[in-house]
C-alpha cells in the first residue's frame, strides 16, 4: 500500500520557498531536494497557489508566500493538497453478509472521526514558522 506524502512534500516545498526568499527557485531545483520530478512540484505549487498560500508567475522561478510563515498552518497546507480527505481510511470492501464485516467498520468510523478532529486541532496549532524553527534546531544538533 502506498501512503500519500503530499503533505510532507508540500511542507518541504514551502520551507524551500521560505528559506530561499529572494533567489530563483525552479521546480527542478526543489524536485531535486524532494527526490521527485519537477511536474509533481509544479502540481503541488499549483494547489498552494489555488489555496492562496503562495503566489507565482507560471514559467517564472519567483514563488513567494502570500502571508507570514506564522500565519500558515499545517492544516491550511493539508487542505490545500488533500482537500477534505480524512487522515485515516476505512476498508469499505468487506463482506456485506457478515455482521462483523459491516459493523466493525461502522464502529471504527466513529473512532476515526474522533482522531480526525483531534489531529485537525493540533494541525491548526502548528505553523510553517514552527516547522522552520524546528529545522534550524535540527541543523544545530548536527
mmCIF file with all atom_site columns, N, CA, C and O in Angstrom, residues 97-129:
data_model
loop_
_atom_site.group_PDB
_atom_site.id
_atom_site.type_symbol
_atom_site.label_atom_id
_atom_site.label_alt_id
_atom_site.label_comp_id
_atom_site.label_asym_id
_atom_site.label_entity_id
_atom_site.label_seq_id
_atom_site.pdbx_PDB_ins_code
_atom_site.Cartn_x
_atom_site.Cartn_y
_atom_site.Cartn_z
_atom_site.occupancy
_atom_site.B_iso_or_equiv
_atom_site.pdbx_formal_charge
_atom_site.auth_seq_id
_atom_site.auth_comp_id
_atom_site.auth_asym_id
_atom_site.auth_atom_id
_atom_site.pdbx_PDB_model_num
ATOM 1   N N  . UNK A 1 97  ? -22.501 -9.532  3.914  1.00 0.00 ? 97  UNK A N  1
ATOM 2   C CA . UNK A 1 97  ? -23.330 -10.546 4.564  1.00 0.00 ? 97  UNK A CA 1
ATOM 3   C C  . UNK A 1 97  ? -22.785 -10.932 5.937  1.00 0.00 ? 97  UNK A C  1
ATOM 4   O O  . UNK A 1 97  ? -23.400 -11.723 6.647  1.00 0.00 ? 97  UNK A O  1
ATOM 5   N N  . UNK A 1 98  ? -21.651 -10.402 6.279  1.00 0.00 ? 98  UNK A N  1
ATOM 6   C CA . UNK A 1 98  ? -21.028 -10.707 7.569  1.00 0.00 ? 98  UNK A CA 1
ATOM 7   C C  . UNK A 1 98  ? -21.299 -9.565  8.538  1.00 0.00 ? 98  UNK A C  1
ATOM 8   O O  . UNK A 1 98  ? -20.973 -8.406  8.261  1.00 0.00 ? 98  UNK A O  1
ATOM 9   N N  . UNK A 1 99  ? -21.911 -9.876  9.667  1.00 0.00 ? 99  UNK A N  1
ATOM 10  C CA . UNK A 1 99  ? -22.223 -8.859  10.671 1.00 0.00 ? 99  UNK A CA 1
ATOM 11  C C  . UNK A 1 99  ? -20.983 -8.138  11.177 1.00 0.00 ? 99  UNK A C  1
ATOM 12  O O  . UNK A 1 99  ? -21.002 -6.939  11.437 1.00 0.00 ? 99  UNK A O  1
ATOM 13  N N  . UNK A 1 100 ? -19.883 -8.858  11.299 1.00 0.00 ? 100 UNK A N  1
ATOM 14  C CA . UNK A 1 100 ? -18.634 -8.231  11.742 1.00 0.00 ? 100 UNK A CA 1
ATOM 15  C C  . UNK A 1 100 ? -18.106 -7.314  10.646 1.00 0.00 ? 100 UNK A C  1
ATOM 16  O O  . UNK A 1 100 ? -17.720 -6.175  10.895 1.00 0.00 ? 100 UNK A O  1
ATOM 17  N N  . UNK A 1 101 ? -18.137 -7.805  9.405  1.00 0.00 ? 101 UNK A N  1
ATOM 18  C CA . UNK A 1 101 ? -17.609 -7.033  8.284  1.00 0.00 ? 101 UNK A CA 1
ATOM 19  C C  . UNK A 1 101 ? -18.230 -5.659  8.142  1.00 0.00 ? 101 UNK A C  1
ATOM 20  O O  . UNK A 1 101 ? -17.544 -4.688  7.828  1.00 0.00 ? 101 UNK A O  1
ATOM 21  N N  . UNK A 1 102 ? -19.515 -5.555  8.389  1.00 0.00 ? 102 UNK A N  1
ATOM 22  C CA . UNK A 1 102 ? -20.206 -4.269  8.269  1.00 0.00 ? 102 UNK A CA 1
ATOM 23  C C  . UNK A 1 102 ? -20.065 -3.454  9.546  1.00 0.00 ? 102 UNK A C  1
ATOM 24  O O  . UNK A 1 102 ? -19.644 -2.299  9.533  1.00 0.00 ? 102 UNK A O  1
ATOM 25  N N  . UNK A 1 103 ? -20.420 -4.045  10.667 1.00 0.00 ? 103 UNK A N  1
ATOM 26  C CA . UNK A 1 103 ? -20.494 -3.287  11.912 1.00 0.00 ? 103 UNK A CA 1
ATOM 27  C C  . UNK A 1 103 ? -19.151 -2.877  12.495 1.00 0.00 ? 103 UNK A C  1
ATOM 28  O O  . UNK A 1 103 ? -19.049 -1.852  13.155 1.00 0.00 ? 103 UNK A O  1
ATOM 29  N N  . UNK A 1 104 ? -18.110 -3.667  12.232 1.00 0.00 ? 104 UNK A N  1
ATOM 30  C CA . UNK A 1 104 ? -16.807 -3.267  12.755 1.00 0.00 ? 104 UNK A CA 1
ATOM 31  C C  . UNK A 1 104 ? -16.322 -2.005  12.041 1.00 0.00 ? 104 UNK A C  1
ATOM 32  O O  . UNK A 1 104 ? -15.749 -1.107  12.660 1.00 0.00 ? 104 UNK A O  1
ATOM 33  N N  . UNK A 1 105 ? -16.593 -1.900  10.748 1.00 0.00 ? 105 UNK A N  1
ATOM 34  C CA . UNK A 1 105 ? -16.190 -0.703  10.004 1.00 0.00 ? 105 UNK A CA 1
ATOM 35  C C  . UNK A 1 105 ? -16.953 0.533   10.491 1.00 0.00 ? 105 UNK A C  1
ATOM 36  O O  . UNK A 1 105 ? -16.393 1.614   10.612 1.00 0.00 ? 105 UNK A O  1
ATOM 37  N N  . UNK A 1 106 ? -18.245 0.351   10.780 1.00 0.00 ? 106 UNK A N  1
ATOM 38  C CA . UNK A 1 106 ? -19.037 1.462   11.317 1.00 0.00 ? 106 UNK A CA 1
ATOM 39  C C  . UNK A 1 106 ? -18.523 1.878   12.703 1.00 0.00 ? 106 UNK A C  1
ATOM 40  O O  . UNK A 1 106 ? -18.481 3.067   13.025 1.00 0.00 ? 106 UNK A O  1
ATOM 41  N N  . UNK A 1 107 ? -18.106 0.900   13.491 1.00 0.00 ? 107 UNK A N  1
ATOM 42  C CA . UNK A 1 107 ? -17.560 1.187   14.818 1.00 0.00 ? 107 UNK A CA 1
ATOM 43  C C  . UNK A 1 107 ? -16.238 1.928   14.707 1.00 0.00 ? 107 UNK A C  1
ATOM 44  O O  . UNK A 1 107 ? -15.999 2.916   15.407 1.00 0.00 ? 107 UNK A O  1
ATOM 45  N N  . UNK A 1 108 ? -15.379 1.455   13.825 1.00 0.00 ? 108 UNK A N  1
ATOM 46  C CA . UNK A 1 108 ? -14.087 2.099   13.618 1.00 0.00 ? 108 UNK A CA 1
ATOM 47  C C  . UNK A 1 108 ? -14.287 3.533   13.129 1.00 0.00 ? 108 UNK A C  1
ATOM 48  O O  . UNK A 1 108 ? -13.565 4.443   13.543 1.00 0.00 ? 108 UNK A O  1
ATOM 49  N N  . UNK A 1 109 ? -15.278 3.743   12.255 1.00 0.00 ? 109 UNK A N  1
ATOM 50  C CA . UNK A 1 109 ? -15.536 5.071   11.698 1.00 0.00 ? 109 UNK A CA 1
ATOM 51  C C  . UNK A 1 109 ? -15.758 6.111   12.790 1.00 0.00 ? 109 UNK A C  1
ATOM 52  O O  . UNK A 1 109 ? -15.279 7.248   12.685 1.00 0.00 ? 109 UNK A O  1
ATOM 53  N N  . UNK A 1 110 ? -16.461 5.726   13.852 1.00 0.00 ? 110 UNK A N  1
ATOM 54  C CA . UNK A 1 110 ? -16.697 6.658   14.964 1.00 0.00 ? 110 UNK A CA 1
ATOM 55  C C  . UNK A 1 110 ? -15.371 7.106   15.584 1.00 0.00 ? 110 UNK A C  1
ATOM 56  O O  . UNK A 1 110 ? -15.162 8.292   15.840 1.00 0.00 ? 110 UNK A O  1
ATOM 57  N N  . UNK A 1 111 ? -14.471 6.165   15.792 1.00 0.00 ? 111 UNK A N  1
ATOM 58  C CA . UNK A 1 111 ? -13.178 6.496   16.392 1.00 0.00 ? 111 UNK A CA 1
ATOM 59  C C  . UNK A 1 111 ? -12.306 7.289   15.416 1.00 0.00 ? 111 UNK A C  1
ATOM 60  O O  . UNK A 1 111 ? -11.589 8.203   15.821 1.00 0.00 ? 111 UNK A O  1
ATOM 61  N N  . UNK A 1 112 ? -12.371 6.949   14.148 1.00 0.00 ? 112 UNK A N  1
ATOM 62  C CA . UNK A 1 112 ? -11.601 7.694   13.145 1.00 0.00 ? 112 UNK A CA 1
ATOM 63  C C  . UNK A 1 112 ? -12.031 9.159   13.110 1.00 0.00 ? 112 UNK A C  1
ATOM 64  O O  . UNK A 1 112 ? -11.206 10.051  12.949 1.00 0.00 ? 112 UNK A O  1
ATOM 65  N N  . UNK A 1 113 ? -13.326 9.401   13.278 1.00 0.00 ? 113 UNK A N  1
ATOM 66  C CA . UNK A 1 113 ? -13.812 10.789  13.309 1.00 0.00 ? 113 UNK A CA 1
ATOM 67  C C  . UNK A 1 113 ? -13.236 11.527  14.512 1.00 0.00 ? 113 UNK A C  1
ATOM 68  O O  . UNK A 1 113 ? -12.843 12.687  14.406 1.00 0.00 ? 113 UNK A O  1
ATOM 69  N N  . UNK A 1 114 ? -13.173 10.863  15.659 1.00 0.00 ? 114 UNK A N  1
ATOM 70  C CA . UNK A 1 114 ? -12.596 11.480  16.850 1.00 0.00 ? 114 UNK A CA 1
ATOM 71  C C  . UNK A 1 114 ? -11.120 11.805  16.620 1.00 0.00 ? 114 UNK A C  1
ATOM 72  O O  . UNK A 1 114 ? -10.658 12.896  16.970 1.00 0.00 ? 114 UNK A O  1
ATOM 73  N N  . UNK A 1 115 ? -10.400 10.861  16.044 1.00 0.00 ? 115 UNK A N  1
ATOM 74  C CA . UNK A 1 115 ? -8.981  11.059  15.764 1.00 0.00 ? 115 UNK A CA 1
ATOM 75  C C  . UNK A 1 115 ? -8.788  12.206  14.779 1.00 0.00 ? 115 UNK A C  1
ATOM 76  O O  . UNK A 1 115 ? -7.899  13.046  14.952 1.00 0.00 ? 115 UNK A O  1
ATOM 77  N N  . UNK A 1 116 ? -9.626  12.256  13.757 1.00 0.00 ? 116 UNK A N  1
ATOM 78  C CA . UNK A 1 116 ? -9.555  13.326  12.756 1.00 0.00 ? 116 UNK A CA 1
ATOM 79  C C  . UNK A 1 116 ? -9.732  14.688  13.420 1.00 0.00 ? 116 UNK A C  1
ATOM 80  O O  . UNK A 1 116 ? -8.975  15.622  13.139 1.00 0.00 ? 116 UNK A O  1
ATOM 81  N N  . UNK A 1 117 ? -10.707 14.802  14.300 1.00 0.00 ? 117 UNK A N  1
ATOM 82  C CA . UNK A 1 117 ? -10.965 16.075  14.985 1.00 0.00 ? 117 UNK A CA 1
ATOM 83  C C  . UNK A 1 117 ? -9.774  16.512  15.833 1.00 0.00 ? 117 UNK A C  1
ATOM 84  O O  . UNK A 1 117 ? -9.377  17.683  15.804 1.00 0.00 ? 117 UNK A O  1
ATOM 85  N N  . UNK A 1 118 ? -9.198  15.581  16.580 1.00 0.00 ? 118 UNK A N  1
ATOM 86  C CA . UNK A 1 118 ? -8.035  15.900  17.414 1.00 0.00 ? 118 UNK A CA 1
ATOM 87  C C  . UNK A 1 118 ? -6.847  16.291  16.528 1.00 0.00 ? 118 UNK A C  1
ATOM 88  O O  . UNK A 1 118 ? -6.159  17.276  16.791 1.00 0.00 ? 118 UNK A O  1
ATOM 89  N N  . UNK A 1 119 ? -6.616  15.525  15.477 1.00 0.00 ? 119 UNK A N  1
ATOM 90  C CA . UNK A 1 119 ? -5.491  15.811  14.575 1.00 0.00 ? 119 UNK A CA 1
ATOM 91  C C  . UNK A 1 119 ? -5.639  17.184  13.943 1.00 0.00 ? 119 UNK A C  1
ATOM 92  O O  . UNK A 1 119 ? -4.672  17.954  13.868 1.00 0.00 ? 119 UNK A O  1
ATOM 93  N N  . UNK A 1 120 ? -6.834  17.525  13.479 1.00 0.00 ? 120 UNK A N  1
ATOM 94  C CA . UNK A 1 120 ? -7.054  18.832  12.860 1.00 0.00 ? 120 UNK A CA 1
ATOM 95  C C  . UNK A 1 120 ? -6.817  19.967  13.847 1.00 0.00 ? 120 UNK A C  1
ATOM 96  O O  . UNK A 1 120 ? -6.238  20.996  13.476 1.00 0.00 ? 120 UNK A O  1
ATOM 97  N N  . UNK A 1 121 ? -7.238  19.776  15.087 1.00 0.00 ? 121 UNK A N  1
ATOM 98  C CA . UNK A 1 121 ? -6.997  20.815  16.111 1.00 0.00 ? 121 UNK A CA 1
ATOM 99  C C  . UNK A 1 121 ? -5.501  21.015  16.324 1.00 0.00 ? 121 UNK A C  1
ATOM 100 O O  . UNK A 1 121 ? -5.032  22.142  16.458 1.00 0.00 ? 121 UNK A O  1
ATOM 101 N N  . UNK A 1 122 ? -4.757  19.927  16.364 1.00 0.00 ? 122 UNK A N  1
ATOM 102 C CA . UNK A 1 122 ? -3.305  20.021  16.545 1.00 0.00 ? 122 UNK A CA 1
ATOM 103 C C  . UNK A 1 122 ? -2.632  20.617  15.306 1.00 0.00 ? 122 UNK A C  1
ATOM 104 O O  . UNK A 1 122 ? -1.714  21.430  15.432 1.00 0.00 ? 122 UNK A O  1
ATOM 105 N N  . UNK A 1 123 ? -3.072  20.223  14.121 1.00 0.00 ? 123 UNK A N  1
ATOM 106 C CA . UNK A 1 123 ? -2.501  20.749  12.875 1.00 0.00 ? 123 UNK A CA 1
ATOM 107 C C  . UNK A 1 123 ? -2.757  22.251  12.749 1.00 0.00 ? 123 UNK A C  1
ATOM 108 O O  . UNK A 1 123 ? -1.962  22.969  12.148 1.00 0.00 ? 123 UNK A O  1
ATOM 109 N N  . UNK A 1 124 ? -3.844  22.712  13.335 1.00 0.00 ? 124 UNK A N  1
ATOM 110 C CA . UNK A 1 124 ? -4.181  24.137  13.308 1.00 0.00 ? 124 UNK A CA 1
ATOM 111 C C  . UNK A 1 124 ? -3.206  24.941  14.172 1.00 0.00 ? 124 UNK A C  1
ATOM 112 O O  . UNK A 1 124 ? -2.989  26.116  13.930 1.00 0.00 ? 124 UNK A O  1
ATOM 113 N N  . UNK A 1 125 ? -2.596  24.290  15.152 1.00 0.00 ? 125 UNK A N  1
ATOM 114 C CA . UNK A 1 125 ? -1.664  24.965  16.058 1.00 0.00 ? 125 UNK A CA 1
ATOM 115 C C  . UNK A 1 125 ? -0.245  25.062  15.485 1.00 0.00 ? 125 UNK A C  1
ATOM 116 O O  . UNK A 1 125 ? 0.534   25.900  15.930 1.00 0.00 ? 125 UNK A O  1
ATOM 117 N N  . UNK A 1 126 ? 0.101   24.190  14.556 1.00 0.00 ? 126 UNK A N  1
ATOM 118 C CA . UNK A 1 126 ? 1.465   24.124  14.020 1.00 0.00 ? 126 UNK A CA 1
ATOM 119 C C  . UNK A 1 126 ? 1.555   24.991  12.766 1.00 0.00 ? 126 UNK A C  1
ATOM 120 O O  . UNK A 1 126 ? 0.780   24.808  11.833 1.00 0.00 ? 126 UNK A O  1
ATOM 121 N N  . UNK A 1 127 ? 2.502   25.923  12.768 1.00 0.00 ? 127 UNK A N  1
ATOM 122 C CA . UNK A 1 127 ? 2.654   26.817  11.621 1.00 0.00 ? 127 UNK A CA 1
ATOM 123 C C  . UNK A 1 127 ? 3.913   26.471  10.835 1.00 0.00 ? 127 UNK A C  1
ATOM 124 O O  . UNK A 1 127 ? 4.806   25.759  11.327 1.00 0.00 ? 127 UNK A O  1
ATOM 125 N N  . UNK A 1 128 ? 3.980   27.027  9.648  1.00 0.00 ? 128 UNK A N  1
ATOM 126 C CA . UNK A 1 128 ? 5.189   26.878  8.838  1.00 0.00 ? 128 UNK A CA 1
ATOM 127 C C  . UNK A 1 128 ? 6.379   27.461  9.596  1.00 0.00 ? 128 UNK A C  1
ATOM 128 O O  . UNK A 1 128 ? 7.484   26.908  9.547  1.00 0.00 ? 128 UNK A O  1
ATOM 129 N N  . UNK A 1 129 ? 6.170   28.533  10.331 1.00 0.00 ? 129 UNK A N  1
ATOM 130 C CA . UNK A 1 129 ? 7.244   29.139  11.133 1.00 0.00 ? 129 UNK A CA 1
ATOM 131 C C  . UNK A 1 129 ? 7.755   28.150  12.176 1.00 0.00 ? 129 UNK A C  1
ATOM 132 O O  . UNK A 1 129 ? 8.960   28.026  12.372 1.00 0.00 ? 129 UNK A O  1
#
